[in-house]
mmCIF file of C-alpha atoms in Angstrom:
data_model
loop_
_atom_site.group_PDB
_atom_site.id
_atom_site.type_symbol
_atom_site.label_atom_id
_atom_site.label_comp_id
_atom_site.label_asym_id
_atom_site.label_seq_id
_atom_site.Cartn_x
_atom_site.Cartn_y
_atom_site.Cartn_z
ATOM 1 C CA MET A 1 83.283 17.375 202.380
ATOM 2 C CA SER A 2 86.849 18.550 203.029
ATOM 3 C CA SER A 3 88.564 18.866 206.501
ATOM 4 C CA THR A 4 92.331 18.490 206.420
ATOM 5 C CA GLU A 5 94.120 20.591 204.845
ATOM 6 C CA PRO A 6 95.506 24.346 206.273
ATOM 7 C CA GLY A 7 94.447 26.831 204.156
ATOM 8 C CA SER A 8 94.569 30.706 204.811
ATOM 9 C CA VAL A 9 96.200 31.450 208.801
ATOM 10 C CA GLN A 10 93.047 34.312 209.884
ATOM 11 C CA HIS A 11 94.333 35.468 212.663
ATOM 12 C CA ALA A 12 97.413 35.550 214.202
ATOM 13 C CA GLU A 13 98.167 33.286 216.517
ATOM 14 C CA PRO A 14 95.660 29.638 216.036
ATOM 15 C CA ARG A 15 92.829 29.470 216.863
ATOM 16 C CA HIS A 16 91.817 26.757 219.585
ATOM 17 C CA THR A 17 88.950 25.022 220.401
ATOM 18 C CA ALA A 18 86.382 23.729 222.603
ATOM 19 C CA LEU A 19 88.532 20.617 222.816
ATOM 20 C CA ASP A 20 91.492 22.199 222.736
ATOM 21 C CA ALA A 21 92.529 20.823 226.624
ATOM 22 C CA VAL A 22 90.656 17.864 226.399
ATOM 23 C CA HIS A 23 93.245 16.439 222.873
ATOM 24 C CA ARG A 24 96.300 18.137 225.348
ATOM 25 C CA ALA A 25 95.543 15.790 228.497
ATOM 26 C CA LEU A 26 94.977 13.175 225.503
ATOM 27 C CA GLY A 27 98.256 13.608 224.073
ATOM 28 C CA ALA A 28 98.018 14.376 221.232
ATOM 29 C CA THR A 29 99.851 15.371 218.467
ATOM 30 C CA MET A 30 98.607 19.578 218.062
ATOM 31 C CA THR A 31 99.327 20.982 214.349
ATOM 32 C CA ASP A 32 97.983 24.223 212.488
ATOM 33 C CA PHE A 33 94.982 23.746 210.012
ATOM 34 C CA ALA A 34 93.368 26.387 208.558
ATOM 35 C CA GLY A 35 94.603 28.440 211.705
ATOM 36 C CA TRP A 36 93.262 25.669 213.864
ATOM 37 C CA ASP A 37 95.308 24.428 216.621
ATOM 38 C CA MET A 38 94.471 20.622 215.237
ATOM 39 C CA PRO A 39 94.609 17.309 216.517
ATOM 40 C CA LEU A 40 96.175 15.444 214.119
ATOM 41 C CA ARG A 41 96.837 11.781 216.015
ATOM 42 C CA TYR A 42 96.468 11.207 219.491
ATOM 43 C CA GLY A 43 98.749 7.198 218.862
ATOM 44 C CA SER A 44 99.084 5.952 215.809
ATOM 45 C CA GLU A 45 96.899 6.775 212.675
ATOM 46 C CA ARG A 46 96.501 3.807 211.505
ATOM 47 C CA ASP A 47 95.315 2.527 214.825
ATOM 48 C CA GLU A 48 92.731 5.189 214.430
ATOM 49 C CA HIS A 49 92.267 4.650 210.815
ATOM 50 C CA GLN A 50 91.387 0.985 211.663
ATOM 51 C CA ALA A 51 89.784 1.085 214.313
ATOM 52 C CA VAL A 52 87.088 3.975 212.456
ATOM 53 C CA ARG A 53 87.182 1.129 210.093
ATOM 54 C CA THR A 54 86.326 -2.364 212.424
ATOM 55 C CA ARG A 55 84.551 -0.505 215.102
ATOM 56 C CA ALA A 56 84.466 3.421 216.409
ATOM 57 C CA GLY A 57 86.469 7.076 216.396
ATOM 58 C CA LEU A 58 85.307 10.214 217.615
ATOM 59 C CA PHE A 59 86.843 13.600 216.388
ATOM 60 C CA ASP A 60 86.550 17.456 217.197
ATOM 61 C CA LEU A 61 86.250 19.286 213.406
ATOM 62 C CA SER A 62 85.125 22.383 215.773
ATOM 63 C CA HIS A 63 87.875 24.320 212.782
ATOM 64 C CA MET A 64 84.882 23.734 209.960
ATOM 65 C CA GLY A 65 82.224 26.631 209.112
ATOM 66 C CA GLU A 66 78.723 26.629 210.597
ATOM 67 C CA ILE A 67 77.234 29.987 208.914
ATOM 68 C CA THR A 68 72.954 29.781 209.313
ATOM 69 C CA VAL A 69 70.591 31.283 206.438
ATOM 70 C CA THR A 70 67.611 32.404 207.763
ATOM 71 C CA GLY A 71 64.881 34.544 206.457
ATOM 72 C CA PRO A 72 61.531 34.536 203.108
ATOM 73 C CA GLN A 73 64.063 34.812 200.371
ATOM 74 C CA ALA A 74 66.568 32.423 202.848
ATOM 75 C CA ALA A 75 65.737 29.227 199.663
ATOM 76 C CA ALA A 76 65.847 31.563 197.406
ATOM 77 C CA LEU A 77 69.258 33.532 198.150
ATOM 78 C CA LEU A 78 70.445 29.947 198.262
ATOM 79 C CA ASP A 79 69.429 28.629 195.322
ATOM 80 C CA PHE A 80 70.865 32.006 193.719
ATOM 81 C CA ALA A 81 74.437 31.229 195.379
ATOM 82 C CA LEU A 82 74.761 27.825 195.453
ATOM 83 C CA VAL A 83 75.262 24.749 192.542
ATOM 84 C CA GLY A 84 72.466 22.870 193.367
ATOM 85 C CA ASN A 85 68.452 22.852 193.970
ATOM 86 C CA ILE A 86 69.151 24.461 197.172
ATOM 87 C CA GLY A 87 64.981 25.560 196.969
ATOM 88 C CA ALA A 88 63.939 21.118 196.820
ATOM 89 C CA VAL A 89 65.321 20.087 199.785
ATOM 90 C CA LYS A 90 62.992 18.626 202.391
ATOM 91 C CA ALA A 91 63.564 19.440 206.429
ATOM 92 C CA GLY A 92 64.758 17.680 208.145
ATOM 93 C CA ARG A 93 67.588 16.926 205.059
ATOM 94 C CA ALA A 94 70.890 17.579 203.772
ATOM 95 C CA ARG A 95 72.182 18.272 200.363
ATOM 96 C CA TYR A 96 75.402 18.410 199.416
ATOM 97 C CA THR A 97 76.587 21.503 197.182
ATOM 98 C CA MET A 98 78.922 23.410 195.761
ATOM 99 C CA ILE A 99 79.494 28.162 195.542
ATOM 100 C CA CYS A 100 81.305 28.529 192.312
ATOM 101 C CA ARG A 101 82.889 31.315 190.798
ATOM 102 C CA ALA A 102 81.269 32.931 187.961
ATOM 103 C CA ASP A 103 83.678 32.115 186.069
ATOM 104 C CA GLY A 104 82.490 28.432 186.850
ATOM 105 C CA GLY A 105 85.818 27.394 189.485
ATOM 106 C CA ILE A 106 84.347 26.203 191.831
ATOM 107 C CA LEU A 107 84.966 28.704 195.499
ATOM 108 C CA ASP A 108 84.434 25.806 198.102
ATOM 109 C CA ASP A 109 81.922 22.322 198.047
ATOM 110 C CA LEU A 110 79.915 22.457 201.223
ATOM 111 C CA ILE A 111 76.834 20.840 202.971
ATOM 112 C CA VAL A 112 73.220 22.437 203.619
ATOM 113 C CA TYR A 113 71.138 21.465 206.059
ATOM 114 C CA ARG A 114 67.357 22.759 206.202
ATOM 115 C CA LEU A 115 66.292 22.915 208.714
ATOM 116 C CA ALA A 116 63.222 24.470 209.148
ATOM 117 C CA GLU A 117 62.133 26.047 205.565
ATOM 118 C CA SER A 118 63.133 29.140 206.698
ATOM 119 C CA GLU A 119 65.798 28.505 207.909
ATOM 120 C CA PHE A 120 69.323 26.273 207.309
ATOM 121 C CA MET A 121 73.139 25.944 207.794
ATOM 122 C CA VAL A 122 75.684 26.386 205.691
ATOM 123 C CA VAL A 123 78.769 24.566 206.351
ATOM 124 C CA ALA A 124 82.266 25.420 205.098
ATOM 125 C CA ASN A 125 85.132 23.934 204.993
ATOM 126 C CA ALA A 126 87.512 25.217 207.582
ATOM 127 C CA SER A 127 90.253 26.936 204.835
ATOM 128 C CA ASN A 128 87.495 27.855 203.280
ATOM 129 C CA ALA A 129 84.437 29.428 205.423
ATOM 130 C CA GLN A 130 85.428 33.122 205.126
ATOM 131 C CA VAL A 131 85.450 32.864 201.709
ATOM 132 C CA VAL A 132 82.637 31.522 201.457
ATOM 133 C CA LEU A 133 80.391 33.494 204.607
ATOM 134 C CA ASP A 134 81.653 36.997 202.345
ATOM 135 C CA ALA A 135 80.239 35.649 198.846
ATOM 136 C CA LEU A 136 76.651 34.968 200.959
ATOM 137 C CA VAL A 137 76.487 38.306 202.403
ATOM 138 C CA GLU A 138 77.497 39.780 199.049
ATOM 139 C CA ARG A 139 75.338 36.969 196.856
ATOM 140 C CA SER A 140 72.202 38.563 199.543
ATOM 141 C CA ALA A 141 71.953 41.971 198.165
ATOM 142 C CA GLY A 142 68.189 41.962 197.533
ATOM 143 C CA PHE A 143 66.752 38.866 198.785
ATOM 144 C CA ASP A 144 64.798 38.516 202.898
ATOM 145 C CA ALA A 145 66.808 37.424 204.205
ATOM 146 C CA GLU A 146 69.973 36.742 207.016
ATOM 147 C CA VAL A 147 73.467 35.810 206.400
ATOM 148 C CA ARG A 148 74.924 34.796 210.102
ATOM 149 C CA ASP A 149 78.666 34.038 210.948
ATOM 150 C CA ASP A 150 77.550 30.917 213.726
ATOM 151 C CA ARG A 151 81.610 29.512 213.908
ATOM 152 C CA ASP A 152 82.009 30.378 217.128
ATOM 153 C CA ALA A 153 78.743 29.353 218.511
ATOM 154 C CA CYS A 154 78.994 26.139 216.566
ATOM 155 C CA ALA A 155 81.610 23.042 218.143
ATOM 156 C CA LEU A 156 80.870 19.604 215.931
ATOM 157 C CA ILE A 157 81.408 17.098 217.516
ATOM 158 C CA ALA A 158 81.889 13.372 214.961
ATOM 159 C CA VAL A 159 81.421 9.802 215.711
ATOM 160 C CA GLN A 160 82.581 7.965 212.552
ATOM 161 C CA GLY A 161 82.407 3.363 212.508
ATOM 162 C CA PRO A 162 79.865 0.516 212.444
ATOM 163 C CA GLU A 163 79.911 0.954 215.931
ATOM 164 C CA SER A 164 78.611 4.300 216.161
ATOM 165 C CA PRO A 165 75.018 3.227 215.835
ATOM 166 C CA GLY A 166 74.403 1.730 219.197
ATOM 167 C CA ILE A 167 77.132 4.160 220.337
ATOM 168 C CA LEU A 168 75.325 7.417 220.757
ATOM 169 C CA ALA A 169 72.417 5.738 220.951
ATOM 170 C CA ALA A 170 73.335 4.948 225.008
ATOM 171 C CA VAL A 171 73.342 8.743 224.869
ATOM 172 C CA THR A 172 69.915 9.738 222.642
ATOM 173 C CA ASP A 173 66.504 8.894 222.881
ATOM 174 C CA ALA A 174 66.480 10.627 219.714
ATOM 175 C CA ASP A 175 65.433 7.572 216.596
ATOM 176 C CA LEU A 176 68.038 7.100 215.122
ATOM 177 C CA ASP A 177 66.574 4.242 213.420
ATOM 178 C CA GLY A 178 64.850 6.740 211.298
ATOM 179 C CA LEU A 179 67.527 8.701 210.125
ATOM 180 C CA LYS A 180 68.116 8.405 206.742
ATOM 181 C CA TYR A 181 72.317 9.202 205.174
ATOM 182 C CA TYR A 182 72.025 13.116 204.429
ATOM 183 C CA ALA A 183 70.046 13.898 207.194
ATOM 184 C CA GLY A 184 69.316 16.028 210.215
ATOM 185 C CA LEU A 185 67.113 15.737 213.522
ATOM 186 C CA PRO A 186 67.086 18.346 216.260
ATOM 187 C CA GLY A 187 67.606 15.847 220.038
ATOM 188 C CA THR A 188 69.053 15.551 223.169
ATOM 189 C CA VAL A 189 72.499 13.738 223.346
ATOM 190 C CA ALA A 190 74.322 13.211 227.153
ATOM 191 C CA GLY A 191 71.574 15.708 228.366
ATOM 192 C CA VAL A 192 72.338 17.718 225.935
ATOM 193 C CA PRO A 193 71.414 20.304 222.986
ATOM 194 C CA ALA A 194 72.486 19.415 219.120
ATOM 195 C CA LEU A 195 71.804 18.644 216.063
ATOM 196 C CA ILE A 196 72.735 14.982 214.492
ATOM 197 C CA ALA A 197 73.785 14.802 211.234
ATOM 198 C CA ARG A 198 74.121 10.918 210.069
ATOM 199 C CA THR A 199 77.151 12.364 207.760
ATOM 200 C CA GLY A 200 80.452 12.255 207.763
ATOM 201 C CA TYR A 201 83.944 11.799 205.437
ATOM 202 C CA THR A 202 84.930 9.068 206.513
ATOM 203 C CA GLY A 203 83.725 5.797 204.376
ATOM 204 C CA GLU A 204 81.363 4.689 206.892
ATOM 205 C CA ASP A 205 78.571 4.864 208.693
ATOM 206 C CA GLY A 206 78.604 8.009 211.616
ATOM 207 C CA PHE A 207 76.990 11.377 213.310
ATOM 208 C CA GLU A 208 78.000 14.335 213.213
ATOM 209 C CA LEU A 209 76.684 16.010 216.678
ATOM 210 C CA PHE A 210 77.257 20.061 216.278
ATOM 211 C CA VAL A 211 76.163 21.547 219.652
ATOM 212 C CA ARG A 212 77.431 24.591 221.468
ATOM 213 C CA PRO A 213 81.720 25.165 222.810
ATOM 214 C CA GLU A 214 80.274 24.915 226.212
ATOM 215 C CA HIS A 215 78.371 22.028 226.451
ATOM 216 C CA ALA A 216 81.815 19.483 224.044
ATOM 217 C CA VAL A 217 84.032 18.435 226.886
ATOM 218 C CA GLU A 218 79.988 17.222 228.197
ATOM 219 C CA LEU A 219 79.915 15.187 225.181
ATOM 220 C CA TRP A 220 82.562 14.113 224.305
ATOM 221 C CA GLN A 221 82.424 12.623 227.983
ATOM 222 C CA ALA A 222 79.353 11.303 227.402
ATOM 223 C CA LEU A 223 80.478 9.533 223.510
ATOM 224 C CA THR A 224 84.436 8.544 224.985
ATOM 225 C CA LYS A 225 82.741 6.633 227.765
ATOM 226 C CA ALA A 226 79.702 5.016 226.201
ATOM 227 C CA GLY A 227 81.924 3.578 223.510
ATOM 228 C CA GLU A 228 84.198 1.630 225.856
ATOM 229 C CA GLY A 229 83.018 -0.886 225.370
ATOM 230 C CA ALA A 230 83.299 -0.493 221.590
ATOM 231 C CA GLY A 231 86.336 0.107 220.612
ATOM 232 C CA LEU A 232 86.160 3.573 219.883
ATOM 233 C CA VAL A 233 89.177 6.083 220.075
ATOM 234 C CA PRO A 234 89.819 9.265 220.051
ATOM 235 C CA CYS A 235 91.295 9.834 216.217
ATOM 236 C CA GLY A 236 93.112 13.382 214.843
ATOM 237 C CA LEU A 237 92.916 14.818 211.298
ATOM 238 C CA SER A 238 95.591 12.276 209.956
ATOM 239 C CA CYS A 239 94.260 8.806 210.050
ATOM 240 C CA ARG A 240 90.488 11.961 209.233
ATOM 241 C CA ASP A 241 92.648 12.163 205.339
ATOM 242 C CA THR A 242 93.121 8.730 204.895
ATOM 243 C CA LEU A 243 90.178 7.120 205.263
ATOM 244 C CA ARG A 244 88.529 9.787 203.150
ATOM 245 C CA LEU A 245 90.891 8.423 200.235
ATOM 246 C CA GLU A 246 90.327 5.457 200.592
ATOM 247 C CA ALA A 247 86.018 6.600 200.479
ATOM 248 C CA GLY A 248 86.861 8.274 197.581
ATOM 249 C CA MET A 249 86.450 11.140 198.987
ATOM 250 C CA PRO A 250 87.083 15.408 197.403
ATOM 251 C CA LEU A 251 89.593 17.399 199.977
ATOM 252 C CA TYR A 252 89.834 21.276 199.499
ATOM 253 C CA GLY A 253 92.729 22.529 197.623
ATOM 254 C CA HIS A 254 93.683 18.741 196.314
ATOM 255 C CA GLU A 255 90.483 17.611 194.139
ATOM 256 C CA LEU A 256 88.878 20.485 193.920
ATOM 257 C CA SER A 257 90.690 23.905 193.317
ATOM 258 C CA THR A 258 88.801 27.795 191.985
ATOM 259 C CA SER A 259 90.533 26.543 188.172
ATOM 260 C CA LEU A 260 88.331 23.853 187.959
ATOM 261 C CA THR A 261 84.639 23.145 187.695
ATOM 262 C CA PRO A 262 82.840 20.467 188.771
ATOM 263 C CA PHE A 263 81.983 19.510 185.188
ATOM 264 C CA ASP A 264 86.166 18.735 184.401
ATOM 265 C CA ALA A 265 86.261 17.184 188.831
ATOM 266 C CA GLY A 266 84.141 14.838 187.364
ATOM 267 C CA LEU A 267 80.821 16.471 189.423
ATOM 268 C CA GLY A 268 78.966 17.616 186.756
ATOM 269 C CA ARG A 269 75.750 16.073 189.199
ATOM 270 C CA VAL A 270 75.949 18.526 191.138
ATOM 271 C CA VAL A 271 75.127 20.839 189.487
ATOM 272 C CA LYS A 272 71.588 21.610 188.709
ATOM 273 C CA PHE A 273 69.646 24.185 185.848
ATOM 274 C CA ASP A 274 66.686 22.920 186.285
ATOM 275 C CA LYS A 275 65.888 24.756 189.182
ATOM 276 C CA ASP A 276 64.080 28.442 188.655
ATOM 277 C CA GLY A 277 66.501 31.881 187.956
ATOM 278 C CA ASP A 278 69.289 32.443 187.530
ATOM 279 C CA PHE A 279 72.497 31.783 190.225
ATOM 280 C CA VAL A 280 76.015 32.612 190.247
ATOM 281 C CA GLY A 281 78.184 30.594 187.802
ATOM 282 C CA ARG A 282 74.663 29.563 185.591
ATOM 283 C CA THR A 283 76.174 30.552 181.842
ATOM 284 C CA ALA A 284 79.987 29.367 182.147
ATOM 285 C CA LEU A 285 78.635 25.994 183.477
ATOM 286 C CA GLU A 286 76.386 25.580 180.375
ATOM 287 C CA THR A 287 79.654 25.876 178.350
ATOM 288 C CA ALA A 288 81.746 24.249 180.961
ATOM 289 C CA ALA A 289 78.920 21.596 180.257
ATOM 290 C CA GLU A 290 79.415 22.257 177.236
ATOM 291 C CA ARG A 291 82.634 21.855 176.685
ATOM 292 C CA ALA A 292 82.624 18.190 178.871
ATOM 293 C CA ALA A 293 80.336 16.772 176.725
ATOM 294 C CA ALA A 294 81.927 16.875 174.250
ATOM 295 C CA GLN A 295 86.000 16.420 174.967
ATOM 296 C CA PRO A 296 86.660 14.715 177.854
ATOM 297 C CA PRO A 297 88.342 16.364 180.549
ATOM 298 C CA ARG A 298 91.412 14.154 182.576
ATOM 299 C CA VAL A 299 89.642 11.678 184.532
ATOM 300 C CA LEU A 300 89.547 11.511 188.473
ATOM 301 C CA VAL A 301 91.025 7.820 189.346
ATOM 302 C CA GLY A 302 91.931 6.127 191.480
ATOM 303 C CA LEU A 303 96.364 4.159 191.251
ATOM 304 C CA VAL A 304 97.720 2.599 193.517
ATOM 305 C CA ALA A 305 101.130 0.629 193.694
ATOM 306 C CA GLU A 306 102.679 -1.578 193.122
ATOM 307 C CA GLY A 307 105.760 -1.262 194.542
ATOM 308 C CA ARG A 308 105.952 -0.002 198.677
ATOM 309 C CA ARG A 309 106.934 4.138 197.340
ATOM 310 C CA VAL A 310 104.195 6.255 197.867
ATOM 311 C CA PRO A 311 102.864 9.055 196.065
ATOM 312 C CA ARG A 312 102.000 12.379 197.194
ATOM 313 C CA ALA A 313 99.572 15.854 195.630
ATOM 314 C CA GLY A 314 102.011 17.202 192.027
ATOM 315 C CA TYR A 315 103.781 13.860 191.496
ATOM 316 C CA ALA A 316 103.168 13.683 187.401
ATOM 317 C CA VAL A 317 101.672 10.516 186.158
ATOM 318 C CA VAL A 318 103.106 9.416 183.546
ATOM 319 C CA ALA A 319 102.880 6.753 179.994
ATOM 320 C CA GLY A 320 105.268 5.895 177.183
ATOM 321 C CA GLY A 321 107.567 8.682 178.236
ATOM 322 C CA GLU A 322 104.058 11.137 179.209
ATOM 323 C CA VAL A 323 102.875 12.709 181.135
ATOM 324 C CA ILE A 324 99.241 12.151 181.378
ATOM 325 C CA GLY A 325 98.237 14.050 184.600
ATOM 326 C CA GLU A 326 99.027 14.872 187.933
ATOM 327 C CA VAL A 327 98.336 13.033 191.663
ATOM 328 C CA THR A 328 95.752 15.332 193.706
ATOM 329 C CA SER A 329 96.351 12.900 196.638
ATOM 330 C CA GLY A 330 97.978 9.858 198.022
ATOM 331 C CA ALA A 331 99.304 8.435 200.667
ATOM 332 C CA PRO A 332 99.509 4.723 202.484
ATOM 333 C CA SER A 333 95.978 2.759 202.716
ATOM 334 C CA PRO A 334 95.655 0.468 206.055
ATOM 335 C CA THR A 335 93.149 -0.610 204.542
ATOM 336 C CA LEU A 336 94.917 -2.647 200.719
ATOM 337 C CA GLY A 337 98.011 -2.831 202.953
ATOM 338 C CA LYS A 338 99.958 -0.578 199.711
ATOM 339 C CA PRO A 339 100.427 3.536 198.371
ATOM 340 C CA ILE A 340 97.372 4.669 196.795
ATOM 341 C CA ALA A 341 96.277 7.683 195.371
ATOM 342 C CA MET A 342 93.635 10.109 193.151
ATOM 343 C CA ALA A 343 94.593 11.731 189.569
ATOM 344 C CA TYR A 344 93.548 13.789 187.466
ATOM 345 C CA VAL A 345 94.918 11.516 184.187
ATOM 346 C CA ASP A 346 94.812 11.868 180.771
ATOM 347 C CA ALA A 347 90.898 10.036 179.410
ATOM 348 C CA ALA A 348 92.745 8.212 176.626
ATOM 349 C CA HIS A 349 94.052 6.553 180.198
ATOM 350 C CA ALA A 350 91.696 6.591 183.011
ATOM 351 C CA ALA A 351 89.853 2.863 181.942
ATOM 352 C CA PRO A 352 90.694 0.154 184.340
ATOM 353 C CA GLY A 353 93.746 -1.530 184.208
ATOM 354 C CA THR A 354 95.273 0.030 181.963
ATOM 355 C CA ALA A 355 98.577 -0.502 180.955
ATOM 356 C CA GLY A 356 102.192 0.817 180.977
ATOM 357 C CA VAL A 357 100.852 3.838 183.667
ATOM 358 C CA GLY A 358 102.555 4.954 186.469
ATOM 359 C CA VAL A 359 104.139 8.074 189.005
ATOM 360 C CA ASP A 360 106.782 10.433 188.638
ATOM 361 C CA ILE A 361 108.255 9.705 191.900
ATOM 362 C CA ARG A 362 111.618 11.363 192.364
ATOM 363 C CA GLY A 363 112.595 10.747 188.610
ATOM 364 C CA SER A 364 112.318 7.136 189.040
ATOM 365 C CA HIS A 365 109.147 6.218 187.435
ATOM 366 C CA GLU A 366 107.132 3.843 189.521
ATOM 367 C CA PRO A 367 104.174 1.641 187.431
ATOM 368 C CA TYR A 368 100.808 1.963 189.254
ATOM 369 C CA GLU A 369 97.359 0.025 188.604
ATOM 370 C CA VAL A 370 94.691 1.891 187.380
ATOM 371 C CA VAL A 371 91.811 0.911 189.298
ATOM 372 C CA PRO A 372 87.843 2.908 189.702
ATOM 373 C CA LEU A 373 86.888 4.901 192.361
ATOM 374 C CA PRO A 374 86.573 4.596 195.402
ATOM 375 C CA PHE A 375 88.617 2.749 197.148
ATOM 376 C CA TYR A 376 86.873 1.366 199.897
ATOM 377 C CA LYS A 377 83.230 0.839 200.187
ATOM 378 C CA ARG A 378 81.180 -0.116 202.851
ATOM 379 C CA GLN A 379 79.504 -3.898 202.889
ATOM 380 C CA LYS A 380 75.995 -1.514 204.313
#
């Protein structure tokens, strides 16, 4: 899931999370993300990045969009509205999926948590939360289900990194050992009621904690104290972006957009044609699947710089004097020590080690190595 990209502003003034005063007291550099005033970094984004890779980081993600879907036909509604088989998700588990337009274009990528037999929480990216909410409300017509905007009822705090299980265990009696990846359970953390989810956007083990906004400061402070001996540091959205880039995770507005279907993005696996009934975009996506099988679209690959110049989204990928693709995300990689990028390139140039590939950086064709994604994979 993406949450580090500015989007359309829904409010004239930026919105503030329940932790706004905490971020300012910590000296955070704040920035407008999708209409929210959010911490970009507290100090060195490289240090924050390395803390998550080696110890633990604490994130405020309260700008994400929580939408609750309840009722006897909640599962049927989500199966119709989304491309995944949500009805097959067991209570207590989560599923990565997408919501598409009728023409197959990706409106957003989502995580859906099944909280109970007839209760789900859909988590949308901040920049698309209103779009997703409007689409779910529109698509709910004829279903015995209610779509509820819970953005103002939720704060979201994440603790990510190899030390995160020990830190969280110090402030909860929930069964963290039994909590699988992409699962969630209700529990109490530092005396605060929370949905504890083993999810994240960093490539590391970690947890996302959904709580009432009035409990956010108390929870943040308790986690900060519990993490003192483990090297926990507060982390902003800047390092979250480099972490997800190293982990090869797509970001809406970069690797995903309405101009791409899931098959164009190499994520056709999230589309479940074998589920019961029709769903929005089915016909267009069947065509997209056939097209991708017959003539592979551009492939999302990793690029590692041979030099020091950093590629940025929109830069052309070149080979033999021809444009063969486009960079979607690029940044210096603290873990690799080199600039890296994700890019869509023609299938003929997508194989790892393909020779002669470069990125046009202000007229200079800088050499890059094509590598498989992700750039980084944690040791289990």
